[in-house]
Amino acid sequence: VLSDPYNSTHIKESGKVVEEITSSIINNKNILFNIISIKNHDYYTYLHSTNTAVLSIALGAAAGVSRDRLHSLGLGGLLHDIGKTNIPLDVLNKPGRLTFFEYRMMQNHVMEGEKILKNQPYFPENAMSAVTQHHEKLNGQGYPFNLTGSYITIYGRILALVDTYDALTTQRPYKVAHTPFEALSIIVNECEQYDPDLLKTFIKMLGGVED
Ligand SMILES: [Fe+2]
């Protein structure tokens, strides 16, 4: 939108994104509380969560996910890292290498997220895999369950892709941000970890944004 502000298609697409966010907030007051608790805990995770929600809805739409399922996908995207609110900040923001124990603690945010959300009456059951599978990799080298291939849902596959992309393109105190092109090159180099059709759609989608 910012690169071509007079393009009405872009404005129309922005409207769809806001509609998703609006219906989430109106339908579920707990969601707002969840988002605020992420922001209070760690501002980077808050920004990363909102970026991931927008990117996952956009990729889902481009990949043909139906309108009502996009809602669950976006909600899963927004809250995929909510378990980080239970991870100590010194581990979450540690600039150097994590020890084995710290790394295990960090990985635990996935199961913590499931624990928080499974008792939420307004968090749809079909959105849960976006949270529980966002660190799974198609080749079985992800966590927490080393799931492979068809054991990973389309929500999990979309989240894995956009989560990595957003992390790579964001600056942190201990690393520079990669450009979108560099980030996609890194992802393509590790393409055995991602759904090949989704990766193609994602590259095409971002190419359209860049044009
Ligand atoms: Fe995560």
Coordinates of C-alpha atoms and ligand atoms in Angstrom, one line a residue:
V1 CA 0.0 0.0 0.0
L2 CA 2.7 2.4 1.0
S3 CA 4.6 1.9 -2.3
D4 CA 1.5 2.6 -4.4
P5 CA -1.0 4.6 -2.2
Y6 CA -3.4 5.4 -5.1
N7 CA -4.0 1.8 -6.1
S8 CA -7.6 1.0 -5.1
T9 CA -7.0 -2.8 -5.1
H10 CA -4.4 -2.3 -2.3
I11 CA -6.9 -0.3 -0.3
K12 CA -9.5 -2.9 -0.9
E13 CA -7.1 -5.7 0.3
S14 CA -6.3 -3.6 3.4
G15 CA -10.0 -3.4 4.1
K16 CA -10.2 -7.2 4.2
V17 CA -7.3 -7.4 6.7
V18 CA -8.9 -4.9 9.0
E19 CA -12.2 -6.7 8.7
E20 CA -10.5 -9.9 10.0
I21 CA -9.0 -8.0 12.9
T22 CA -12.3 -6.3 13.6
S23 CA -14.3 -9.4 13.8
S24 CA -11.7 -11.1 16.0
I25 CA -11.8 -8.3 18.5
I26 CA -15.6 -7.9 18.5
N27 CA -16.3 -11.6 18.7
N28 CA -13.8 -12.2 21.5
K29 CA -12.9 -9.9 24.3
N30 CA -10.3 -12.4 25.6
I31 CA -8.3 -11.9 22.4
L32 CA -7.6 -8.3 23.2
F33 CA -6.5 -9.3 26.6
N34 CA -4.2 -11.9 25.1
I35 CA -2.7 -9.4 22.6
I36 CA -2.1 -6.9 25.4
S37 CA -0.4 -9.5 27.6
I38 CA 2.0 -10.3 24.7
K39 CA 2.8 -6.6 24.2
N40 CA 3.4 -6.0 27.9
H41 CA 5.7 -9.0 28.1
D42 CA 7.8 -8.4 25.1
Y43 CA 7.3 -5.7 22.4
Y44 CA 9.2 -7.6 19.7
T45 CA 6.9 -10.6 20.1
Y46 CA 3.8 -8.3 19.9
L47 CA 5.0 -6.8 16.6
H48 CA 6.0 -10.2 15.3
S49 CA 2.5 -11.5 16.2
T50 CA 0.6 -8.8 14.3
N51 CA 2.9 -9.1 11.3
T52 CA 2.5 -12.9 11.3
A53 CA -1.3 -12.6 11.5
V54 CA -1.4 -10.3 8.5
L55 CA 1.1 -12.4 6.4
S56 CA -0.7 -15.7 7.3
I57 CA -4.1 -14.3 6.2
A58 CA -2.6 -13.0 3.0
L59 CA -0.8 -16.2 2.2
G60 CA -3.8 -18.3 3.1
A61 CA -6.0 -16.2 0.8
A62 CA -3.5 -16.5 -2.0
A63 CA -3.3 -20.3 -1.5
G64 CA -7.1 -20.6 -1.7
V65 CA -8.0 -21.1 2.0
S66 CA -11.7 -20.5 2.3
R67 CA -13.0 -17.3 3.9
D68 CA -14.2 -18.7 7.2
R69 CA -11.0 -20.7 7.7
L70 CA -8.9 -17.6 7.1
H71 CA -10.4 -16.3 10.3
S72 CA -9.1 -19.2 12.3
L73 CA -5.7 -19.0 10.5
G74 CA -5.4 -15.3 11.3
L75 CA -6.3 -15.8 14.9
G76 CA -3.8 -18.7 15.2
G77 CA -1.2 -16.4 13.5
L78 CA -1.9 -13.6 15.9
L79 CA -1.6 -15.8 19.0
H80 CA 1.0 -18.4 17.8
D81 CA 3.7 -17.2 20.2
I82 CA 1.4 -16.5 23.2
G83 CA 3.2 -19.2 25.1
K84 CA 6.2 -16.8 25.2
T85 CA 4.4 -14.9 28.0
N86 CA 5.4 -17.8 30.2
I87 CA 9.1 -17.8 29.2
P88 CA 11.5 -15.7 31.3
L89 CA 12.5 -12.4 29.5
D90 CA 16.2 -13.0 30.1
V91 CA 15.9 -16.2 28.1
L92 CA 13.5 -14.7 25.5
N93 CA 15.8 -11.7 24.7
K94 CA 19.2 -13.2 25.4
P95 CA 21.5 -11.7 22.8
G96 CA 24.1 -14.6 22.7
R97 CA 23.8 -18.3 22.1
L98 CA 21.3 -20.1 24.3
T99 CA 22.5 -23.0 26.5
F100 CA 20.9 -26.4 25.9
F101 CA 18.7 -25.9 28.9
E102 CA 17.7 -22.3 27.8
Y103 CA 17.0 -23.6 24.3
R104 CA 14.6 -26.3 25.7
M105 CA 12.9 -23.6 27.8
M106 CA 12.5 -21.4 24.7
Q107 CA 11.1 -24.3 22.6
N108 CA 8.6 -24.9 25.4
H109 CA 6.6 -21.8 24.3
V110 CA 4.7 -23.9 21.8
M111 CA 3.3 -26.2 24.5
E112 CA 2.7 -23.2 26.8
G113 CA 0.7 -21.6 24.1
E114 CA -1.5 -24.7 23.7
K115 CA -2.0 -24.8 27.5
I116 CA -3.2 -21.1 27.5
L117 CA -5.4 -21.4 24.5
K118 CA -7.1 -24.7 25.0
N119 CA -9.2 -23.3 27.8
Q120 CA -10.3 -20.2 25.8
P121 CA -13.9 -20.7 24.8
Y122 CA -13.5 -18.4 21.8
F123 CA -10.4 -19.9 20.4
P124 CA -11.6 -22.2 17.6
E125 CA -10.2 -25.8 17.9
N126 CA -9.2 -25.7 14.2
A127 CA -6.9 -22.8 14.8
M128 CA -4.8 -24.7 17.4
S129 CA -2.5 -26.4 14.8
A130 CA -1.3 -22.9 13.8
V131 CA 0.0 -22.6 17.3
T132 CA 1.2 -26.1 18.0
Q133 CA 2.8 -26.7 14.6
H134 CA 4.4 -23.3 13.8
H135 CA 7.9 -24.7 14.5
E136 CA 7.4 -28.1 12.8
K137 CA 9.3 -28.6 9.5
L138 CA 8.2 -30.7 6.6
N139 CA 11.4 -32.8 6.7
G140 CA 10.8 -33.7 10.4
Q141 CA 13.5 -31.4 11.8
G142 CA 11.1 -29.1 13.6
Y143 CA 9.7 -29.2 17.2
P144 CA 8.1 -30.2 19.5
F145 CA 7.0 -33.4 17.8
N146 CA 9.3 -33.7 14.7
L147 CA 6.2 -34.1 12.5
T148 CA 6.6 -34.7 8.8
G149 CA 4.7 -34.2 5.6
S150 CA 0.9 -34.6 5.8
Y151 CA 1.0 -34.7 9.6
I152 CA 1.5 -30.9 9.5
T153 CA -1.8 -29.1 8.7
I154 CA -2.0 -26.3 6.1
Y155 CA -2.2 -23.8 9.1
G156 CA 1.1 -25.2 10.5
R157 CA 2.8 -25.0 7.1
I158 CA 1.7 -21.4 6.5
L159 CA 2.7 -20.3 9.9
A160 CA 6.2 -22.0 9.6
L161 CA 6.8 -20.0 6.4
V162 CA 5.6 -16.6 7.5
D163 CA 7.0 -16.9 11.0
T164 CA 10.5 -17.5 9.6
Y165 CA 10.1 -14.8 7.0
D166 CA 9.1 -12.2 9.5
A167 CA 11.8 -13.2 12.0
L168 CA 14.5 -12.9 9.2
T169 CA 13.3 -9.5 8.0
T170 CA 13.1 -7.9 11.5
Q171 CA 16.0 -6.2 13.2
R172 CA 16.9 -7.4 16.7
P173 CA 19.5 -5.9 19.2
Y174 CA 21.9 -8.7 18.2
K175 CA 21.2 -9.0 14.4
V176 CA 20.5 -6.9 11.4
A177 CA 17.3 -7.3 9.4
H178 CA 17.6 -9.2 6.1
T179 CA 15.9 -7.6 3.0
P180 CA 12.8 -9.5 1.7
F181 CA 15.0 -10.8 -1.1
E182 CA 17.7 -12.1 1.2
A183 CA 15.1 -13.7 3.5
L184 CA 13.4 -15.5 0.6
S185 CA 16.9 -16.7 -0.6
I186 CA 17.6 -18.1 2.8
I187 CA 14.2 -19.9 2.9
V188 CA 14.6 -21.2 -0.6
N189 CA 18.0 -22.6 0.4
E190 CA 16.3 -24.6 3.2
C191 CA 13.3 -25.4 1.0
E192 CA 13.1 -29.1 2.2
Q193 CA 11.6 -27.6 5.4
Y194 CA 8.7 -25.9 3.7
D195 CA 5.6 -26.8 1.6
P196 CA 6.8 -26.3 -2.0
D197 CA 3.5 -25.1 -3.3
L198 CA 3.0 -22.6 -0.5
L199 CA 6.6 -21.4 -0.9
K200 CA 5.9 -20.7 -4.6
T201 CA 2.7 -18.9 -3.8
F202 CA 4.5 -16.9 -1.1
I203 CA 7.3 -15.8 -3.4
K204 CA 4.7 -14.8 -6.1
M205 CA 2.7 -12.9 -3.5
L206 CA 5.6 -10.9 -2.2
G207 CA 6.8 -10.3 -5.7
G208 CA 3.4 -8.7 -6.4
V209 CA 3.9 -6.5 -3.3
E210 CA 7.4 -5.4 -4.4
D211 CA 6.2 -4.5 -8.0
Ligands
FE1 FE 7.3 -19.4 17.9

